[in-house]
Short mmCIF file of C-alpha atoms in Angstrom, two decimals:
data_model
loop_
_atom_site.label_atom_id
_atom_site.label_comp_id
_atom_site.label_asym_id
_atom_site.label_seq_id
_atom_site.Cartn_x
_atom_site.Cartn_y
_atom_site.Cartn_z
CA MET H 16 121.37 111.25 118.92
CA SER H 17 120.83 107.51 118.62
CA LYS H 18 123.82 105.18 118.91
CA MET H 19 123.96 104.29 115.21
CA HIS H 20 126.04 101.28 114.15
CA LEU H 21 127.02 100.07 110.69
CA VAL H 22 127.76 96.43 109.89
CA PHE H 23 129.77 95.82 106.74
CA GLY H 24 132.41 93.52 105.35
CA GLY H 25 134.03 91.87 102.43
CA ARG H 26 137.12 90.15 101.12
CA VAL H 27 140.35 91.44 102.66
CA LYS H 28 143.91 91.21 101.35
CA ASP H 29 145.18 89.89 104.68
CA PRO H 30 142.86 88.36 107.34
CA ARG H 31 144.76 90.25 110.05
CA THR H 32 143.79 93.64 108.59
CA LEU H 33 140.81 95.59 107.29
CA ASP H 34 142.48 96.29 103.95
CA PHE H 35 139.67 95.33 101.57
CA GLN H 36 140.60 93.90 98.16
CA ASP H 37 137.90 95.80 96.26
CA LEU H 38 135.92 98.58 97.96
CA SER H 39 133.25 98.42 95.26
CA LYS H 40 132.41 94.91 96.47
CA VAL H 41 132.13 95.69 100.20
CA GLU H 42 128.80 94.42 101.49
CA VAL H 43 126.75 96.74 103.67
CA VAL H 44 124.73 94.51 105.98
CA GLY H 45 122.85 97.45 107.46
CA PHE H 46 122.51 100.30 109.94
CA PHE H 47 121.36 99.51 113.48
CA PRO H 48 120.15 101.66 116.39
CA ASP H 49 122.04 99.77 119.09
CA TYR H 50 125.02 97.49 119.57
CA ALA H 51 122.94 94.40 120.39
CA SER H 52 121.10 94.43 117.07
CA ALA H 53 124.31 95.25 115.18
CA GLU H 54 126.08 92.36 116.85
CA LYS H 55 123.26 89.98 115.91
CA ALA H 56 123.56 91.05 112.24
CA TRP H 57 127.37 90.84 112.40
CA ARG H 58 127.23 87.30 113.80
CA ALA H 59 124.86 86.21 111.03
CA ALA H 60 127.07 87.68 108.29
CA ALA H 61 130.26 86.28 109.83
CA GLN H 62 128.70 82.84 110.27
CA ARG H 63 127.61 82.81 106.64
CA THR H 64 131.25 83.19 105.56
CA VAL H 65 132.95 81.32 108.42
CA ASP H 66 134.83 78.97 106.08
CA ASP H 67 136.39 81.80 104.06
CA ALA H 68 139.37 83.26 105.95
CA GLU H 69 139.57 86.23 103.59
CA MET H 70 136.04 87.44 104.39
CA ARG H 71 135.72 89.83 107.30
CA PHE H 72 132.76 91.68 108.78
CA VAL H 73 132.93 94.50 111.31
CA ILE H 74 130.74 96.78 113.38
CA ALA H 75 131.47 100.50 113.01
CA HIS H 76 130.24 102.77 115.80
CA LEU H 77 129.02 105.65 113.63
CA HIS H 78 127.88 107.71 116.58
CA ARG H 79 131.55 107.99 117.63
CA LEU H 80 132.31 109.80 114.38
CA PHE H 81 129.67 112.43 115.11
CA GLU H 82 130.34 112.80 118.85
CA PRO H 83 133.99 111.79 119.49
CA GLU H 84 134.01 113.46 122.92
CA GLU H 85 131.62 110.77 124.22
CA GLN H 86 134.23 108.01 123.76
CA ALA H 87 135.63 108.51 127.25
#
C-alpha cells in the first residue's frame, strides 16, 4: 500500500488545538503519495494563511489508519 497522506485545515476555536469551528468549512488541500509532497502542499497552504492565527493546516498520515502495526 502507498503511504497516503491528507493535507487539510481550517479555522480552529483555539490555535493550540485541532478543534475546528465549522467542519463543513474545512478545506481539503489534497491527497499525496508521500510525505515530501504532502509537506510541500502543507507549507503552501500554511503560508497562504500565515497572518491568521486561527487558521491551521495539518498532514494526516492516512496509511497509519489502515496499517497501525507499521507505526513502530
